[in-house]
Amino acid sequence: EVQLVESGGGQVKPGGSLRLSCAASGFTLSNYNMNWVRQAPGKGLEWVSSISSSSSYIYFADSVRGRFTISRDNAKNSLYLQMNSLRAEDTAVYYCARGAFGDYVVTYWGQGTLVTVSS
Amino acid sequence: EIVLTQSPGTLSLSPGERVTLSCRASQSVRSNSLAWYQQKPGQAPRLVIYGASSRATGIPDRFSGSGSGTDFTLTISRLEPEDFAVYYCQQYGSSPFTFGGGTKVEIK
């Protein structure tokens, strides 16, 4: 069974940093592209970042480029999102989301971790 | 950046009715890389349609997707009680992999 479990969310002050982790199980992480998608309270889905299976290709939304970094450790079955210079508008549930083989469509979603940026 | 516009914003329907949701792209979606997701309150989204018209694993055949280029449609042939939710389209053909604003299908 495919499982994606996010951790690392919490409350942080504006300008602060957080590192989200996603533990993947039930499939071979190295075969799949991965994504982070977020959802602000009461709002729609917003794509944040994607990384190819071997980390060769990395993409970011304009809203987070230069502040967020995505990485993965296939040997540890883990995906990461390093978030720096956080702003109030980054407050959201962050979902770890598995892509397809060779594609970025989200085939499986984690349950999400809440990040709150507030003073 | 490809902007996806979903319409209508909300649909109020009864079980058994047919529903058609629209997703219009500001420019052509590469390789028809268009997906639809269903999200219920308090839950993570679930993939419904990918490649504009292919049903995801476990999705009943009352769901169908169509379209190409800039105009895409999700159709539910007969609404079941479990289908009332918010539906989002997403293009994943070119970065940024944008989502539409969503259409809420609510019980009338």
PDB file of C-alpha atoms in Angstrom:
ATOM      1  CA  GLU A   1       0.000   0.000   0.000  1.00  0.00           C
ATOM      2  CA  VAL A   2       1.347   3.418  -0.973  1.00  0.00           C
ATOM      3  CA  GLN A   3       1.820   5.685   2.035  1.00  0.00           C
ATOM      4  CA  LEU A   4       3.100   9.242   2.265  1.00  0.00           C
ATOM      5  CA  VAL A   5       3.529  10.670   5.750  1.00  0.00           C
ATOM      6  CA  GLU A   6       4.470  14.312   6.183  1.00  0.00           C
ATOM      7  CA  SER A   7       6.118  15.760   9.263  1.00  0.00           C
ATOM      8  CA  GLY A   8       7.805  18.967  10.349  1.00  0.00           C
ATOM      9  CA  GLY A   9       4.881  21.351  10.255  1.00  0.00           C
ATOM     10  CA  GLY A  10       4.114  23.762  13.042  1.00  0.00           C
ATOM     11  CA  GLN A  11       3.986  27.409  13.953  1.00  0.00           C
ATOM     12  CA  VAL A  12       6.810  29.754  13.010  1.00  0.00           C
ATOM     13  CA  LYS A  13       7.309  33.519  13.048  1.00  0.00           C
ATOM     14  CA  PRO A  14       7.534  35.541   9.823  1.00  0.00           C
ATOM     15  CA  GLY A  15      11.046  35.319   8.454  1.00  0.00           C
ATOM     16  CA  GLY A  16      11.624  31.958  10.070  1.00  0.00           C
ATOM     17  CA  SER A  17      12.388  28.559   8.579  1.00  0.00           C
ATOM     18  CA  LEU A  18      10.924  25.064   8.622  1.00  0.00           C
ATOM     19  CA  ARG A  19      11.895  21.799   7.021  1.00  0.00           C
ATOM     20  CA  LEU A  20       9.129  19.441   5.969  1.00  0.00           C
ATOM     21  CA  SER A  21       9.793  15.764   5.483  1.00  0.00           C
ATOM     22  CA  CYS A  22       7.778  13.105   3.715  1.00  0.00           C
ATOM     23  CA  ALA A  23       8.324   9.432   4.449  1.00  0.00           C
ATOM     24  CA  ALA A  24       7.337   7.252   1.516  1.00  0.00           C
ATOM     25  CA  SER A  25       6.521   3.566   1.692  1.00  0.00           C
ATOM     26  CA  GLY A  26       4.804   0.882  -0.364  1.00  0.00           C
ATOM     27  CA  PHE A  27       6.619   1.777  -3.579  1.00  0.00           C
ATOM     28  CA  THR A  28      10.107   2.427  -4.924  1.00  0.00           C
ATOM     29  CA  LEU A  29      10.619   6.167  -4.484  1.00  0.00           C
ATOM     30  CA  SER A  30      13.445   6.323  -7.043  1.00  0.00           C
ATOM     31  CA  ASN A  31      10.998   5.444  -9.826  1.00  0.00           C
ATOM     32  CA  TYR A  32       8.719   8.439  -9.345  1.00  0.00           C
ATOM     33  CA  ASN A  33       8.667  12.183  -9.658  1.00  0.00           C
ATOM     34  CA  MET A  34       7.470  13.902  -6.496  1.00  0.00           C
ATOM     35  CA  ASN A  35       5.584  17.083  -5.673  1.00  0.00           C
ATOM     36  CA  TRP A  36       4.615  19.419  -2.876  1.00  0.00           C
ATOM     37  CA  VAL A  37       1.167  21.002  -3.049  1.00  0.00           C
ATOM     38  CA  ARG A  38      -0.320  23.358  -0.466  1.00  0.00           C
ATOM     39  CA  GLN A  39      -3.745  24.568   0.520  1.00  0.00           C
ATOM     40  CA  ALA A  40      -4.327  27.702   2.554  1.00  0.00           C
ATOM     41  CA  PRO A  41      -7.210  27.517   5.057  1.00  0.00           C
ATOM     42  CA  GLY A  42     -10.511  27.576   3.175  1.00  0.00           C
ATOM     43  CA  LYS A  43      -8.780  28.058  -0.180  1.00  0.00           C
ATOM     44  CA  GLY A  44      -7.967  25.996  -3.249  1.00  0.00           C
ATOM     45  CA  LEU A  45      -4.963  23.889  -4.130  1.00  0.00           C
ATOM     46  CA  GLU A  46      -1.671  25.539  -5.051  1.00  0.00           C
ATOM     47  CA  TRP A  47       1.209  23.661  -6.659  1.00  0.00           C
ATOM     48  CA  VAL A  48       4.472  24.498  -4.866  1.00  0.00           C
ATOM     49  CA  SER A  49       7.347  22.432  -6.242  1.00  0.00           C
ATOM     50  CA  SER A  50       8.277  19.255  -8.100  1.00  0.00           C
ATOM     51  CA  ILE A  51      11.405  17.143  -8.385  1.00  0.00           C
ATOM     52  CA  SER A  52      12.184  14.440 -10.896  1.00  0.00           C
ATOM     53  CA  SER A  53      12.984  10.885  -9.849  1.00  0.00           C
ATOM     54  CA  SER A  54      16.766  11.373  -9.967  1.00  0.00           C
ATOM     55  CA  SER A  55      16.683  15.031  -8.866  1.00  0.00           C
ATOM     56  CA  SER A  56      17.796  16.136 -12.325  1.00  0.00           C
ATOM     57  CA  TYR A  57      14.844  18.469 -12.798  1.00  0.00           C
ATOM     58  CA  ILE A  58      13.435  20.793 -10.156  1.00  0.00           C
ATOM     59  CA  TYR A  59      10.570  23.235 -10.525  1.00  0.00           C
ATOM     60  CA  PHE A  60       9.110  25.910  -8.258  1.00  0.00           C
ATOM     61  CA  ALA A  61       6.088  28.170  -8.192  1.00  0.00           C
ATOM     62  CA  ASP A  62       7.023  31.837  -8.548  1.00  0.00           C
ATOM     63  CA  SER A  63       5.553  32.476  -5.095  1.00  0.00           C
ATOM     64  CA  VAL A  64       8.237  30.350  -3.398  1.00  0.00           C
ATOM     65  CA  ARG A  65      11.205  30.428  -5.781  1.00  0.00           C
ATOM     66  CA  GLY A  66      14.342  31.607  -4.018  1.00  0.00           C
ATOM     67  CA  ARG A  67      12.901  30.845  -0.585  1.00  0.00           C
ATOM     68  CA  PHE A  68      12.049  27.142  -0.757  1.00  0.00           C
ATOM     69  CA  THR A  69      14.277  24.206  -1.668  1.00  0.00           C
ATOM     70  CA  ILE A  70      13.086  20.722  -2.606  1.00  0.00           C
ATOM     71  CA  SER A  71      15.245  17.636  -2.257  1.00  0.00           C
ATOM     72  CA  ARG A  72      14.957  13.900  -1.951  1.00  0.00           C
ATOM     73  CA  ASP A  73      16.914  10.955  -0.599  1.00  0.00           C
ATOM     74  CA  ASN A  74      15.832   7.876  -2.492  1.00  0.00           C
ATOM     75  CA  ALA A  75      17.935   5.621  -0.289  1.00  0.00           C
ATOM     76  CA  LYS A  76      16.000   6.882   2.753  1.00  0.00           C
ATOM     77  CA  ASN A  77      12.644   6.893   0.930  1.00  0.00           C
ATOM     78  CA  SER A  78      12.227  10.538   1.816  1.00  0.00           C
ATOM     79  CA  LEU A  79      11.242  13.845   0.250  1.00  0.00           C
ATOM     80  CA  TYR A  80      11.995  17.224   1.801  1.00  0.00           C
ATOM     81  CA  LEU A  81      10.912  20.846   1.528  1.00  0.00           C
ATOM     82  CA  GLN A  82      13.168  23.442   3.130  1.00  0.00           C
ATOM     83  CA  MET A  83      11.209  26.634   3.646  1.00  0.00           C
ATOM     84  CA  ASN A  84      13.078  29.854   4.463  1.00  0.00           C
ATOM     85  CA  SER A  85      11.997  33.493   4.830  1.00  0.00           C
ATOM     86  CA  LEU A  86       8.475  32.354   5.607  1.00  0.00           C
ATOM     87  CA  ARG A  87       5.591  34.771   5.181  1.00  0.00           C
ATOM     88  CA  ALA A  88       2.047  34.854   6.516  1.00  0.00           C
ATOM     89  CA  GLU A  89       0.795  33.862   3.060  1.00  0.00           C
ATOM     90  CA  ASP A  90       2.744  30.587   3.288  1.00  0.00           C
ATOM     91  CA  THR A  91       0.299  29.428   5.964  1.00  0.00           C
ATOM     92  CA  ALA A  92      -1.272  26.271   4.594  1.00  0.00           C
ATOM     93  CA  VAL A  93      -1.557  22.518   4.762  1.00  0.00           C
ATOM     94  CA  TYR A  94       1.369  21.117   2.794  1.00  0.00           C
ATOM     95  CA  TYR A  95       0.798  17.855   0.962  1.00  0.00           C
ATOM     96  CA  CYS A  96       3.478  15.471  -0.166  1.00  0.00           C
ATOM     97  CA  ALA A  97       2.267  14.093  -3.480  1.00  0.00           C
ATOM     98  CA  ARG A  98       3.609  11.262  -5.619  1.00  0.00           C
ATOM     99  CA  GLY A  99       3.811  11.806  -9.330  1.00  0.00           C
ATOM    100  CA  ALA A 100       3.479   9.162 -11.973  1.00  0.00           C
ATOM    101  CA  PHE A 101       6.273   7.222 -13.621  1.00  0.00           C
ATOM    102  CA  GLY A 102       7.858   9.850 -15.880  1.00  0.00           C
ATOM    103  CA  ASP A 103       5.145  12.409 -15.214  1.00  0.00           C
ATOM    104  CA  TYR A 104       4.042  14.898 -12.579  1.00  0.00           C
ATOM    105  CA  VAL A 105       0.347  14.147 -12.270  1.00  0.00           C
ATOM    106  CA  VAL A 106      -0.397  13.442  -8.606  1.00  0.00           C
ATOM    107  CA  THR A 107      -1.423   9.831  -8.194  1.00  0.00           C
ATOM    108  CA  TYR A 108      -1.163   9.636  -4.399  1.00  0.00           C
ATOM    109  CA  TRP A 109      -1.423  12.258  -1.687  1.00  0.00           C
ATOM    110  CA  GLY A 110      -0.280  12.344   1.909  1.00  0.00           C
ATOM    111  CA  GLN A 111      -2.615  13.602   4.614  1.00  0.00           C
ATOM    112  CA  GLY A 112      -0.773  16.897   4.883  1.00  0.00           C
ATOM    113  CA  THR A 113       1.035  18.871   7.563  1.00  0.00           C
ATOM    114  CA  LEU A 114      -0.072  22.317   8.715  1.00  0.00           C
ATOM    115  CA  VAL A 115       2.379  25.212   8.576  1.00  0.00           C
ATOM    116  CA  THR A 116       1.297  28.391  10.354  1.00  0.00           C
ATOM    117  CA  VAL A 117       3.324  31.561   9.926  1.00  0.00           C
ATOM    118  CA  SER A 118       2.319  34.064  12.566  1.00  0.00           C
ATOM    119  CA  SER A 119       3.902  36.397  15.059  1.00  0.00           C
TER     120      SER A 119
ATOM    121  CA  GLU B   1       2.209  30.419 -16.844  1.00  0.00           C
ATOM    122  CA  ILE B   2      -0.963  28.607 -17.865  1.00  0.00           C
ATOM    123  CA  VAL B   3      -3.992  29.962 -16.018  1.00  0.00           C
ATOM    124  CA  LEU B   4      -6.839  27.471 -15.558  1.00  0.00           C
ATOM    125  CA  THR B   5     -10.349  28.867 -15.147  1.00  0.00           C
ATOM    126  CA  GLN B   6     -13.011  26.524 -13.762  1.00  0.00           C
ATOM    127  CA  SER B   7     -16.685  27.163 -14.119  1.00  0.00           C
ATOM    128  CA  PRO B   8     -19.088  27.379 -12.534  1.00  0.00           C
ATOM    129  CA  GLY B   9     -17.800  28.105  -9.059  1.00  0.00           C
ATOM    130  CA  THR B  10     -20.627  26.187  -7.403  1.00  0.00           C
ATOM    131  CA  LEU B  11     -23.239  23.770  -8.677  1.00  0.00           C
ATOM    132  CA  SER B  12     -26.311  22.819  -6.648  1.00  0.00           C
ATOM    133  CA  LEU B  13     -27.658  19.496  -7.874  1.00  0.00           C
ATOM    134  CA  SER B  14     -29.651  16.475  -6.751  1.00  0.00           C
ATOM    135  CA  PRO B  15     -28.485  12.860  -6.662  1.00  0.00           C
ATOM    136  CA  GLY B  16     -29.067  11.171 -10.002  1.00  0.00           C
ATOM    137  CA  GLU B  17     -28.472  14.298 -12.043  1.00  0.00           C
ATOM    138  CA  ARG B  18     -25.830  14.646 -14.727  1.00  0.00           C
ATOM    139  CA  VAL B  19     -23.125  17.237 -14.128  1.00  0.00           C
ATOM    140  CA  THR B  20     -20.597  18.833 -16.450  1.00  0.00           C
ATOM    141  CA  LEU B  21     -17.659  20.812 -15.108  1.00  0.00           C
ATOM    142  CA  SER B  22     -15.513  23.070 -17.272  1.00  0.00           C
ATOM    143  CA  CYS B  23     -11.801  23.869 -17.146  1.00  0.00           C
ATOM    144  CA  ARG B  24     -10.445  26.391 -19.626  1.00  0.00           C
ATOM    145  CA  ALA B  25      -6.728  27.020 -20.091  1.00  0.00           C
ATOM    146  CA  SER B  26      -5.159  30.335 -21.075  1.00  0.00           C
ATOM    147  CA  GLN B  27      -2.958  28.487 -23.551  1.00  0.00           C
ATOM    148  CA  SER B  28      -2.779  25.010 -24.983  1.00  0.00           C
ATOM    149  CA  VAL B  29      -1.986  22.257 -22.482  1.00  0.00           C
ATOM    150  CA  ARG B  30       0.955  20.222 -23.689  1.00  0.00           C
ATOM    151  CA  SER B  31       0.099  16.620 -24.583  1.00  0.00           C
ATOM    152  CA  ASN B  32      -3.339  17.050 -22.988  1.00  0.00           C
ATOM    153  CA  SER B  33      -1.627  16.728 -19.596  1.00  0.00           C
ATOM    154  CA  LEU B  34      -4.764  17.689 -17.705  1.00  0.00           C
ATOM    155  CA  ALA B  35      -5.964  16.050 -14.502  1.00  0.00           C
ATOM    156  CA  TRP B  36      -9.069  16.299 -12.352  1.00  0.00           C
ATOM    157  CA  TYR B  37      -9.050  15.798  -8.582  1.00  0.00           C
ATOM    158  CA  GLN B  38     -11.872  15.368  -6.097  1.00  0.00           C
ATOM    159  CA  GLN B  39     -11.599  16.746  -2.576  1.00  0.00           C
ATOM    160  CA  LYS B  40     -14.021  16.216   0.284  1.00  0.00           C
ATOM    161  CA  PRO B  41     -13.971  18.297   3.488  1.00  0.00           C
ATOM    162  CA  GLY B  42     -11.099  17.414   5.780  1.00  0.00           C
ATOM    163  CA  GLN B  43      -9.549  15.007   3.285  1.00  0.00           C
ATOM    164  CA  ALA B  44      -6.646  15.054   0.877  1.00  0.00           C
ATOM    165  CA  PRO B  45      -7.569  15.285  -2.795  1.00  0.00           C
ATOM    166  CA  ARG B  46      -7.954  12.168  -4.905  1.00  0.00           C
ATOM    167  CA  LEU B  47      -7.031  11.749  -8.559  1.00  0.00           C
ATOM    168  CA  VAL B  48     -10.082  11.177 -10.755  1.00  0.00           C
ATOM    169  CA  ILE B  49      -8.934  11.742 -14.341  1.00  0.00           C
ATOM    170  CA  TYR B  50      -5.483  12.079 -15.927  1.00  0.00           C
ATOM    171  CA  GLY B  51      -4.377  12.679 -19.484  1.00  0.00           C
ATOM    172  CA  ALA B  52      -7.666  14.554 -19.966  1.00  0.00           C
ATOM    173  CA  SER B  53      -9.718  11.376 -20.374  1.00  0.00           C
ATOM    174  CA  SER B  54      -8.210   8.403 -18.523  1.00  0.00           C
ATOM    175  CA  ARG B  55      -9.866   7.318 -15.312  1.00  0.00           C
ATOM    176  CA  ALA B  56      -7.621   6.745 -12.326  1.00  0.00           C
ATOM    177  CA  THR B  57      -7.561   3.402 -10.549  1.00  0.00           C
ATOM    178  CA  GLY B  58     -10.758   2.715  -8.648  1.00  0.00           C
ATOM    179  CA  ILE B  59     -12.761   5.569 -10.169  1.00  0.00           C
ATOM    180  CA  PRO B  60     -16.235   4.457 -11.257  1.00  0.00           C
ATOM    181  CA  ASP B  61     -17.183   4.724 -14.902  1.00  0.00           C
ATOM    182  CA  ARG B  62     -19.818   7.374 -14.240  1.00  0.00           C
ATOM    183  CA  PHE B  63     -16.848   9.765 -14.282  1.00  0.00           C
ATOM    184  CA  SER B  64     -15.502  10.750 -17.686  1.00  0.00           C
ATOM    185  CA  GLY B  65     -13.130  13.392 -18.962  1.00  0.00           C
ATOM    186  CA  SER B  66     -12.866  14.958 -22.376  1.00  0.00           C
ATOM    187  CA  GLY B  67     -11.311  17.845 -24.222  1.00  0.00           C
ATOM    188  CA  SER B  68      -8.034  18.935 -25.690  1.00  0.00           C
ATOM    189  CA  GLY B  69      -5.965  22.036 -26.245  1.00  0.00           C
ATOM    190  CA  THR B  70      -7.534  24.690 -24.028  1.00  0.00           C
ATOM    191  CA  ASP B  71     -10.993  23.321 -23.216  1.00  0.00           C
ATOM    192  CA  PHE B  72     -11.581  20.363 -20.919  1.00  0.00           C
ATOM    193  CA  THR B  73     -14.638  18.841 -19.286  1.00  0.00           C
ATOM    194  CA  LEU B  74     -15.348  16.474 -16.417  1.00  0.00           C
ATOM    195  CA  THR B  75     -18.709  14.749 -16.602  1.00  0.00           C
ATOM    196  CA  ILE B  76     -20.441  12.722 -13.907  1.00  0.00           C
ATOM    197  CA  SER B  77     -23.257  10.844 -15.601  1.00  0.00           C
ATOM    198  CA  ARG B  78     -25.397  10.270 -12.505  1.00  0.00           C
ATOM    199  CA  LEU B  79     -24.486  11.924  -9.236  1.00  0.00           C
ATOM    200  CA  GLU B  80     -24.145   9.619  -6.267  1.00  0.00           C
ATOM    201  CA  PRO B  81     -24.220  10.979  -2.698  1.00  0.00           C
ATOM    202  CA  GLU B  82     -20.463  10.390  -2.353  1.00  0.00           C
ATOM    203  CA  ASP B  83     -19.726  12.583  -5.406  1.00  0.00           C
ATOM    204  CA  PHE B  84     -20.600  15.844  -3.686  1.00  0.00           C
ATOM    205  CA  ALA B  85     -17.232  17.508  -3.275  1.00  0.00           C
ATOM    206  CA  VAL B  86     -14.917  20.133  -4.743  1.00  0.00           C
ATOM    207  CA  TYR B  87     -13.289  19.306  -8.069  1.00  0.00           C
ATOM    208  CA  TYR B  88     -10.017  20.817  -9.247  1.00  0.00           C
ATOM    209  CA  CYS B  89      -8.324  20.629 -12.606  1.00  0.00           C
ATOM    210  CA  GLN B  90      -4.549  20.795 -12.957  1.00  0.00           C
ATOM    211  CA  GLN B  91      -2.250  20.995 -15.939  1.00  0.00           C
ATOM    212  CA  TYR B  92       1.028  19.122 -15.521  1.00  0.00           C
ATOM    213  CA  GLY B  93       2.406  19.537 -19.023  1.00  0.00           C
ATOM    214  CA  SER B  94       4.570  22.575 -18.362  1.00  0.00           C
ATOM    215  CA  SER B  95       5.882  24.217 -15.218  1.00  0.00           C
ATOM    216  CA  PRO B  96       4.368  25.847 -13.235  1.00  0.00           C
ATOM    217  CA  PHE B  97       1.930  22.960 -12.868  1.00  0.00           C
ATOM    218  CA  THR B  98      -1.068  25.137 -12.117  1.00  0.00           C
ATOM    219  CA  PHE B  99      -4.439  24.277 -10.570  1.00  0.00           C
ATOM    220  CA  GLY B 100      -7.789  25.775 -11.354  1.00  0.00           C
ATOM    221  CA  GLY B 101      -9.772  27.494  -8.629  1.00  0.00           C
ATOM    222  CA  GLY B 102     -12.152  24.571  -8.170  1.00  0.00           C
ATOM    223  CA  THR B 103     -15.852  23.843  -8.634  1.00  0.00           C
ATOM    224  CA  LYS B 104     -17.950  22.885  -5.643  1.00  0.00           C
ATOM    225  CA  VAL B 105     -20.699  20.361  -6.348  1.00  0.00           C
ATOM    226  CA  GLU B 106     -23.201  20.638  -3.528  1.00  0.00           C
ATOM    227  CA  ILE B 107     -26.478  18.942  -2.698  1.00  0.00           C
ATOM    228  CA  LYS B 108     -29.513  20.924  -3.741  1.00  0.00           C
TER     229      LYS B 108
END
